[in-house]
Short mmCIF file of C-alpha atoms in Angstrom, two decimals:
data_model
loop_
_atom_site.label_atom_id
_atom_site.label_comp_id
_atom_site.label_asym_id
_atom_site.label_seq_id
_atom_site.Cartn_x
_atom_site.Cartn_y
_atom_site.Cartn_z
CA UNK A 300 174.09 152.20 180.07
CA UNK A 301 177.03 151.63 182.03
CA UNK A 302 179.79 149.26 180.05
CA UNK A 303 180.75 146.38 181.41
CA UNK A 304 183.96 146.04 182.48
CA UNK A 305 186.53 143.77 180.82
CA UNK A 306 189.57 141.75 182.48
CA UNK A 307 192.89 140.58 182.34
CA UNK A 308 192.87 136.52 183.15
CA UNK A 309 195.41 134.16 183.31
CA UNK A 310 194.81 130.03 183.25
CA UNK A 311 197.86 128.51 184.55
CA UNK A 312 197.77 124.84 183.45
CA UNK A 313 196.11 125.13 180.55
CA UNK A 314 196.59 122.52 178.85
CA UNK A 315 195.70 120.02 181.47
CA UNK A 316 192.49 118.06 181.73
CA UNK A 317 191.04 120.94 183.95
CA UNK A 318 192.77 123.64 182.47
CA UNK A 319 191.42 122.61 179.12
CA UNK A 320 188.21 122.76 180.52
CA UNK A 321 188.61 126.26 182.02
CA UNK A 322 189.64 127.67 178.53
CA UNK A 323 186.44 126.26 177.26
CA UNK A 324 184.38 127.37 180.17
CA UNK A 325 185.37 131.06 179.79
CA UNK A 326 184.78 131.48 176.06
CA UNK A 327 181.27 129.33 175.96
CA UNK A 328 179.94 131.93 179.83
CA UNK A 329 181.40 135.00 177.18
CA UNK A 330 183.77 135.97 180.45
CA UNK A 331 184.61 139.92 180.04
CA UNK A 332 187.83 139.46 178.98
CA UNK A 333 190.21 142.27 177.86
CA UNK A 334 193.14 139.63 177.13
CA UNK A 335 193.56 136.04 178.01
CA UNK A 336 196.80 134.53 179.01
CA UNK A 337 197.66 130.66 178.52
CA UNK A 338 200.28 129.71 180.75
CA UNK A 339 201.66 126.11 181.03
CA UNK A 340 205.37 124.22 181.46
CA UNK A 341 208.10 125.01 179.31
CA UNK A 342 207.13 121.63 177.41
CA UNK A 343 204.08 123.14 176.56
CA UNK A 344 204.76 126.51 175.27
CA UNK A 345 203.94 127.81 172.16
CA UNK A 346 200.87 124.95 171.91
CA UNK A 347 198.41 126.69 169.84
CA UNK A 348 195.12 126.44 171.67
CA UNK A 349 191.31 127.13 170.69
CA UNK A 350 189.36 130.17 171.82
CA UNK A 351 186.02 131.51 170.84
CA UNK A 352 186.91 131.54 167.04
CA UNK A 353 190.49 131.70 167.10
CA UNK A 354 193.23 130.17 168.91
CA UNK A 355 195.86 131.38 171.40
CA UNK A 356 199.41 130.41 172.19
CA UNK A 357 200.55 128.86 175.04
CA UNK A 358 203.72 130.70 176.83
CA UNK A 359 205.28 129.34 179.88
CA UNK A 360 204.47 130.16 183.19
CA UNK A 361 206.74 132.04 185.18
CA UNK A 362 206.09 134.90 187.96
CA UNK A 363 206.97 137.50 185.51
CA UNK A 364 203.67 136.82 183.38
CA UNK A 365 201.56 138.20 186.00
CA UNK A 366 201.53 141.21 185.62
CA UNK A 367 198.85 143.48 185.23
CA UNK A 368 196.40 139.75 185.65
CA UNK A 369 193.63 140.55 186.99
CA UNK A 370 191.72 137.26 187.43
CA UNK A 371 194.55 133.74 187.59
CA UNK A 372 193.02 130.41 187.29
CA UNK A 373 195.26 127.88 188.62
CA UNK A 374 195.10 123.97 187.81
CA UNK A 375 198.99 123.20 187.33
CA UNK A 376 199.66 120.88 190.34
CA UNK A 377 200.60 122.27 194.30
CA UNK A 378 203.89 122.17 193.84
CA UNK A 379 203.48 124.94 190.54
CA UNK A 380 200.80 127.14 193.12
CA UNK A 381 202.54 127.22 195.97
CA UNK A 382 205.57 128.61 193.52
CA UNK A 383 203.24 131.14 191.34
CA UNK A 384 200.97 132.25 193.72
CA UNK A 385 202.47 134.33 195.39
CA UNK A 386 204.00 136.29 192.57
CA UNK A 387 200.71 136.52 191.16
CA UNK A 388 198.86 138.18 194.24
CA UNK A 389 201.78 140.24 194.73
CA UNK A 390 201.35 141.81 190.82
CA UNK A 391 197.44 142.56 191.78
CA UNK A 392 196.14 139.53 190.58
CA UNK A 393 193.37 137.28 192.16
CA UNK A 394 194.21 133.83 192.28
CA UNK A 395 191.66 131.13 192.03
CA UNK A 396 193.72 127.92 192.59
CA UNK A 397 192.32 124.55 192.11
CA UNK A 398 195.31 122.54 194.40
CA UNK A 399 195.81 121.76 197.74
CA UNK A 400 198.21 124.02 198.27
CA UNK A 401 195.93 127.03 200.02
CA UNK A 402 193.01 124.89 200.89
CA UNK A 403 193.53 124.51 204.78
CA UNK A 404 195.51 128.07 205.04
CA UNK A 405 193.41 129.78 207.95
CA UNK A 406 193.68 133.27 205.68
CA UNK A 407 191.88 131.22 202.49
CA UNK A 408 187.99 131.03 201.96
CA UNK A 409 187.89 127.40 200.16
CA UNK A 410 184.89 127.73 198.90
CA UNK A 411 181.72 126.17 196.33
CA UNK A 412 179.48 129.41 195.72
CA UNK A 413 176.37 127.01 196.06
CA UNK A 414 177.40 126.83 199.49
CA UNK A 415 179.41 129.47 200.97
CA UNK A 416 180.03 132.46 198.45
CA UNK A 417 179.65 135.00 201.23
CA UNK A 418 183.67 134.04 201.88
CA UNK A 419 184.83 134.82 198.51
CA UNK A 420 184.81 138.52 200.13
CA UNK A 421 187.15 137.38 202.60
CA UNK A 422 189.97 136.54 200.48
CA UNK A 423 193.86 138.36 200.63
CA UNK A 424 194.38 137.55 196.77
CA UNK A 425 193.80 133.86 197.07
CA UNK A 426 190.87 131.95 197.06
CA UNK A 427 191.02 128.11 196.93
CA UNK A 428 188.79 125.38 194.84
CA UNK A 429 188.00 122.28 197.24
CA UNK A 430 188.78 118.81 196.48
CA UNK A 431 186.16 117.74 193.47
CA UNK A 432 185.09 114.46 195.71
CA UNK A 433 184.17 117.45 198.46
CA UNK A 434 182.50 119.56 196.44
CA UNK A 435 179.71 117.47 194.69
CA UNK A 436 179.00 116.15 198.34
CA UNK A 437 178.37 119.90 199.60
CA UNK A 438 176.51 121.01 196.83
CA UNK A 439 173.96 118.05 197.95
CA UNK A 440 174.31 118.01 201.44
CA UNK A 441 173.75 121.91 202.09
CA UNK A 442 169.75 122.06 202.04
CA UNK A 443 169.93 119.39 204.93
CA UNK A 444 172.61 121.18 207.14
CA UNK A 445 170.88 124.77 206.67
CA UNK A 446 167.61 123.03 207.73
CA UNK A 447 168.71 120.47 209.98
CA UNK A 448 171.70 120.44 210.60
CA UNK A 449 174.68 117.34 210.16
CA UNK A 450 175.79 115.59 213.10
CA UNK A 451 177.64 112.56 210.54
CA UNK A 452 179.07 111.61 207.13
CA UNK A 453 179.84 108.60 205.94
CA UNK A 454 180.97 108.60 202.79
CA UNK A 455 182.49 106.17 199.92
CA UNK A 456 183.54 107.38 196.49
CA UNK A 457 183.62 105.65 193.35
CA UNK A 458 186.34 107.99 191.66
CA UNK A 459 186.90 108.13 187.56
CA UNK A 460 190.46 107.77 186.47
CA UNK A 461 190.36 111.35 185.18
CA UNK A 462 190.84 112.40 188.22
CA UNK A 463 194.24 110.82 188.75
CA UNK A 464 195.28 112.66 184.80
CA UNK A 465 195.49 111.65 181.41
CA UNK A 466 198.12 109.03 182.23
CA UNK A 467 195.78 107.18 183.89
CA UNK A 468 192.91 107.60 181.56
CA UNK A 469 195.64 105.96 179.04
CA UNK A 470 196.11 103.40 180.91
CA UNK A 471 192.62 102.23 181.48
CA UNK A 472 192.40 102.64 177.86
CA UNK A 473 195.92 100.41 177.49
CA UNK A 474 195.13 97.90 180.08
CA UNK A 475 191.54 96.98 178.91
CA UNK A 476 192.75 96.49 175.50
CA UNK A 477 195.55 94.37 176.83
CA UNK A 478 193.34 92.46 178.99
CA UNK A 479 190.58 91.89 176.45
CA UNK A 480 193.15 90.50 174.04
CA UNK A 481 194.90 88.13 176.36
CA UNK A 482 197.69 90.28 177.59
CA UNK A 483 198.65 91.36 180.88
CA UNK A 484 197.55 94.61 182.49
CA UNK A 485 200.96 95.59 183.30
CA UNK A 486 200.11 98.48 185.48
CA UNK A 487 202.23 101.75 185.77
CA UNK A 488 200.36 104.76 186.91
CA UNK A 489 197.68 103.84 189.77
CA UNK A 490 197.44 104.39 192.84
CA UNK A 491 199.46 108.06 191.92
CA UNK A 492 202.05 107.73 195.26
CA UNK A 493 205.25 107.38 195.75
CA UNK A 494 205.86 103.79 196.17
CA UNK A 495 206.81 101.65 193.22
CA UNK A 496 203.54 99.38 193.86
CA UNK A 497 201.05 99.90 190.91
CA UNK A 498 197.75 97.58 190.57
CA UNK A 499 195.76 97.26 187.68
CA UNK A 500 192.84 99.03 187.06
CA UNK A 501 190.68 97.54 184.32
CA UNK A 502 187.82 95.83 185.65
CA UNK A 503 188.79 96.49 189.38
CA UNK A 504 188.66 98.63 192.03
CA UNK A 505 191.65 100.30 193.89
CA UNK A 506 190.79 101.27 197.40
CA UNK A 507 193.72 104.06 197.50
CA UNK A 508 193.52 107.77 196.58
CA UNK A 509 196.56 109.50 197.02
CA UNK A 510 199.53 108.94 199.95
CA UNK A 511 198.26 107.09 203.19
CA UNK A 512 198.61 109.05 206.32
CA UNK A 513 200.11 108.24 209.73
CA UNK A 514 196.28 107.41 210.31
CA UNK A 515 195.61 104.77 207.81
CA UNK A 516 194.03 107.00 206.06
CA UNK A 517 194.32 108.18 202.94
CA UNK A 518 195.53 111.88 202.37
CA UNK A 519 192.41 112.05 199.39
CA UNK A 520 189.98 110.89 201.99
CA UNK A 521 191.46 113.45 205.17
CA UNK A 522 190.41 115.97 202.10
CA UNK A 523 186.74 115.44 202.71
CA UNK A 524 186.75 115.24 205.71
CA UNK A 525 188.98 118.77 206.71
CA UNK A 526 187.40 120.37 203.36
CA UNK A 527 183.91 119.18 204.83
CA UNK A 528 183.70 121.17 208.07
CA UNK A 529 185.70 124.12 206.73
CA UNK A 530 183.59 124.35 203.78
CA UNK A 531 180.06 124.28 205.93
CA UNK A 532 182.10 125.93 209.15
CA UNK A 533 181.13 123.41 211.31
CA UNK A 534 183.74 121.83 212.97
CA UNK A 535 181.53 119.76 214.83
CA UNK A 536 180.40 117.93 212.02
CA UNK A 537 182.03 113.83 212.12
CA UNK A 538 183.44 112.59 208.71
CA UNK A 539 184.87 109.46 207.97
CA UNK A 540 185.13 108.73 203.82
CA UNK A 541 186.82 106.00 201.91
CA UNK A 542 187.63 106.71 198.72
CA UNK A 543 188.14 104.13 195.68
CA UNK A 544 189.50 104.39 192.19
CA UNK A 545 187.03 102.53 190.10
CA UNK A 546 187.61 102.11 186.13
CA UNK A 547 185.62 105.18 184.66
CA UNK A 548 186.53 107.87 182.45
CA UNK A 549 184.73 110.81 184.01
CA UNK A 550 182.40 111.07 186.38
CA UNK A 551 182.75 110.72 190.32
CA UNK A 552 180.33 109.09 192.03
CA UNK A 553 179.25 108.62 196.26
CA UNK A 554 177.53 106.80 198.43
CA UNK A 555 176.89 109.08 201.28
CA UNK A 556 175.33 108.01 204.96
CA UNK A 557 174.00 111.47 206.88
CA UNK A 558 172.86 111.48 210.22
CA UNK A 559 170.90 114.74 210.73
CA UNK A 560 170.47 116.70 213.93
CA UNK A 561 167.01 116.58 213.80
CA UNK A 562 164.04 114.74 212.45
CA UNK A 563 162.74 114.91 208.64
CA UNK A 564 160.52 114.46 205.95
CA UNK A 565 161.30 112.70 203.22
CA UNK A 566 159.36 113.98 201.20
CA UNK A 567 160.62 117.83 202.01
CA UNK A 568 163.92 116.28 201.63
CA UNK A 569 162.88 115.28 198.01
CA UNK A 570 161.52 118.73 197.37
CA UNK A 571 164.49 120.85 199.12
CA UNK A 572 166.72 118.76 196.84
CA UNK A 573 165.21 119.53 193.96
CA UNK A 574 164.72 123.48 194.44
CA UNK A 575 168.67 123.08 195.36
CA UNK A 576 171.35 125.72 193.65
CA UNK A 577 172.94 123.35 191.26
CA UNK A 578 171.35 120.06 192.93
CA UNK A 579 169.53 117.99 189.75
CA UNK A 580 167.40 114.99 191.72
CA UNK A 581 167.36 112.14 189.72
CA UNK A 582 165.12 109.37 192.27
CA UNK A 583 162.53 107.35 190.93
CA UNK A 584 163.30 103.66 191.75
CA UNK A 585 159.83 102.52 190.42
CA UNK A 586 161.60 103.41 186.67
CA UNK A 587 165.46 102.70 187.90
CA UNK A 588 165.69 106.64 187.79
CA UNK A 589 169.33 107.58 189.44
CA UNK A 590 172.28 109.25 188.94
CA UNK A 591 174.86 107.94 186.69
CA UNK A 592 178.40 108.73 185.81
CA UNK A 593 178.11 108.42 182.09
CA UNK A 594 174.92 111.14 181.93
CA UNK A 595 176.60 113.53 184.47
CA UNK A 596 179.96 113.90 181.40
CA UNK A 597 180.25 117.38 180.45
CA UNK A 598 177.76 118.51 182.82
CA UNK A 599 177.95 121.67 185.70
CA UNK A 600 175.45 120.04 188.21
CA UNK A 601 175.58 117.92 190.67
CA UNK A 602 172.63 114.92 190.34
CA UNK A 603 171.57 113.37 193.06
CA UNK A 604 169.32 110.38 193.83
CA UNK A 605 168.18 106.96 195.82
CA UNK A 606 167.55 109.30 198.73
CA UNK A 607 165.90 107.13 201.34
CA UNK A 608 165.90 106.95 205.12
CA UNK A 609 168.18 104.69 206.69
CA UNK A 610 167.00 101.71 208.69
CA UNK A 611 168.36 101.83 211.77
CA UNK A 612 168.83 105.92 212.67
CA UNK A 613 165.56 107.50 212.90
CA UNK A 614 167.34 110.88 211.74
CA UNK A 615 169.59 109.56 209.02
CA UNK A 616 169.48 109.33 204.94
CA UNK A 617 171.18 107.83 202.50
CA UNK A 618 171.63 109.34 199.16
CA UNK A 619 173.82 108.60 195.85
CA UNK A 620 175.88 111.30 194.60
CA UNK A 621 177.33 112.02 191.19
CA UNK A 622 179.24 114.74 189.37
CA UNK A 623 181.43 115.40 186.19
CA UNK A 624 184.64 115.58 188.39
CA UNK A 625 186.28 118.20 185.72
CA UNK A 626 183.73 120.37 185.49
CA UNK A 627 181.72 121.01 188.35
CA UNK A 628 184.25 119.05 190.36
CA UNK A 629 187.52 121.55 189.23
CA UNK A 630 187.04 124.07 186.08
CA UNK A 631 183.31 125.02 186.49
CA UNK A 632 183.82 125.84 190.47
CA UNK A 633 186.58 127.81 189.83
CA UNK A 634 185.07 129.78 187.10
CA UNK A 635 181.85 130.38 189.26
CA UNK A 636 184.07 131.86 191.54
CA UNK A 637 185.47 134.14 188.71
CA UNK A 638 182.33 135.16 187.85
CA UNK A 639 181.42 136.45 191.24
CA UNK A 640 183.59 139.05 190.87
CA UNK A 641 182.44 139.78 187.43
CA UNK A 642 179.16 140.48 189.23
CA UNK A 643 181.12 142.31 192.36
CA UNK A 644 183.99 143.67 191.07
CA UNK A 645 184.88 145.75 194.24
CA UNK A 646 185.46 142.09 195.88
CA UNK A 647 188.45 142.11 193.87
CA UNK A 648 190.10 144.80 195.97
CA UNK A 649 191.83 143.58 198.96
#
């Protein structure tokens, strides 16, 4: 029996919500790891952190911890990638990286292996995690473009506050308190941009993710749609999204609008769906069966459900989408990726 071989890995933002997430991902798959290397701000170091059935310390991240990494998981902001990255690839590491820093380089797959794992063995060190809104959306909607095709996307997202960081999941926490006991919401974190504007986010909706664009759009919602066609590599494919803060913990959820390039069953829809790689179809009306953000917490698949044809394009669906944005959304997608190579370890070679 051949012995499996064991690795050097490196999570870089580990004590962030995704990098917390990663850590906990790695030990509960048993990853082959040799050593594992917790790498965070100076703020954070020396954090003691749990692992299997010890813990490990957290040491700051700087380019001289990379060496002899094998495997670096990346989920400490663009700003920290587009520093560390480099230095990582150039010490022999393979970085997964779960910003937006690499995501529309021409030289890096971005990639969901439910979708297009063939392009992990195209990568030159780097390989990059899409946007979580994009990938739950991907996961769902590849059974209809390998069988159909997709000629349109409309999508909206219903986005949990997690997603913006634990500041903002405090002050959901803080303003709904506040609110419930007669004070004011006194907003500070959301919408995450640059502009001293904050609204509150208890019991509302903020239709702003991220910076706006020259476009009017937002810079969350040109994610889905650029991620979109490079993910499926289909640059014919029309996206428009809108995306929306709403006040959740965890959990993204979609309302996507596909127009197909040629004619369906539903009912081979239904069944493609459910025979999907990571796809979990939750759709029975009849007993107000569908996907919701508080049963998809904690989970790695992406539910899906209300699938019905629209009323007005013969060729079109409509389907409701929802995800744990953390996991399959961030952590779980890049440790997938990780674990390809477990399973191809000459893919690591460049």
């Amino acid at each position: 029996m051949t012995e499996q071989r064991l690795y050097n890995v490196a999570v870089v933002g580990a004590t962030g919500a995704v990098g917390e997430q990663m850590v906990k991902l790695l030990a509960e798959r048993r990853f082959p790891i040799r050593s594992l290397k917790l790498l965070a701000s100076a703020r954070s170091a020396g954090k003691q952190v749990p692992f299997g059935d010890g813990t490990l310390t957290v040491e700051e991240a700087t380019p001289a911890q990379f060496a002899g990494i094998d495997i670096a998981l990346f989920s400490a902001g663009g700003d920290i990638s587009r520093q560390l990255v480099p230095h990582a690839v150039e010490a022999g590491a393979v970085c997964i990286d779960n910003t937006s820093a690499f995501r529309m380089d021409p030289d890096t797959p971005l990639v969901v292996p439910e979708v297009n794992a063939d392009k992990i063995a195209e990568h030159r060190g780097v390989i990059a995690n899409p946007n979580c809104s994009t990938i739950q959306m991907v996961v769902a909607l590849k059974p209809l473009q390998d069988r159909y095709g997709i000629d349109r996307i409309i999508v909206s997202t219903y986005q949990a506050v997690s997603g913006a960081g634990s500041k903002a999941v405090d002050e959901l926490v803080f303003q709904t308190r506040n609110l419930l006991e007669g004070r004011p919401a006194d907003p500070k974190v959301l919408p995450v941009s640059s502009l001293p504007v904050k609204h509150q986010i208890a019991f509302n909706a903020i239709p702003q993710i991220d910076k706006f664009a020259d476009n009017a759009y937002t810079l969350e919602e040109m994610k889905m749609v650029n991620e979109t066609t490079k993910i499926f590599g289909d640059d014919s494919i029309r996206v428009t999204a809108t995306c929306v803060r709403v006040p959740v913990m965890s959990g993204h959820s979609e309302s996507v609008y596909v127009e197909l390039k040629s004619d369906f069953d539903l009912e081979t829809v239904r069944r493609e769906m459910a025979e999907a790689a990571g796809v979990v179809l939750l759709d029975d009306p009849a007993a107000q069966q569908y996907p919701l953000a508080s049963d998809a917490v904690g989970k790695k698949d992406v539910f899906v459900g209300r699938l019905r044809r629209d009323l007005h394009h013969p060729r079109a669906l409509n389907m409701w989408i929802v995800s744990d944005n953390l996991m399959k959304g961030a952590a779980w997608n890049a440790v997938q990726i990780a674990e390809h190579f477990v399973a191809n370890p000459h893919l690591l070679k460049r």
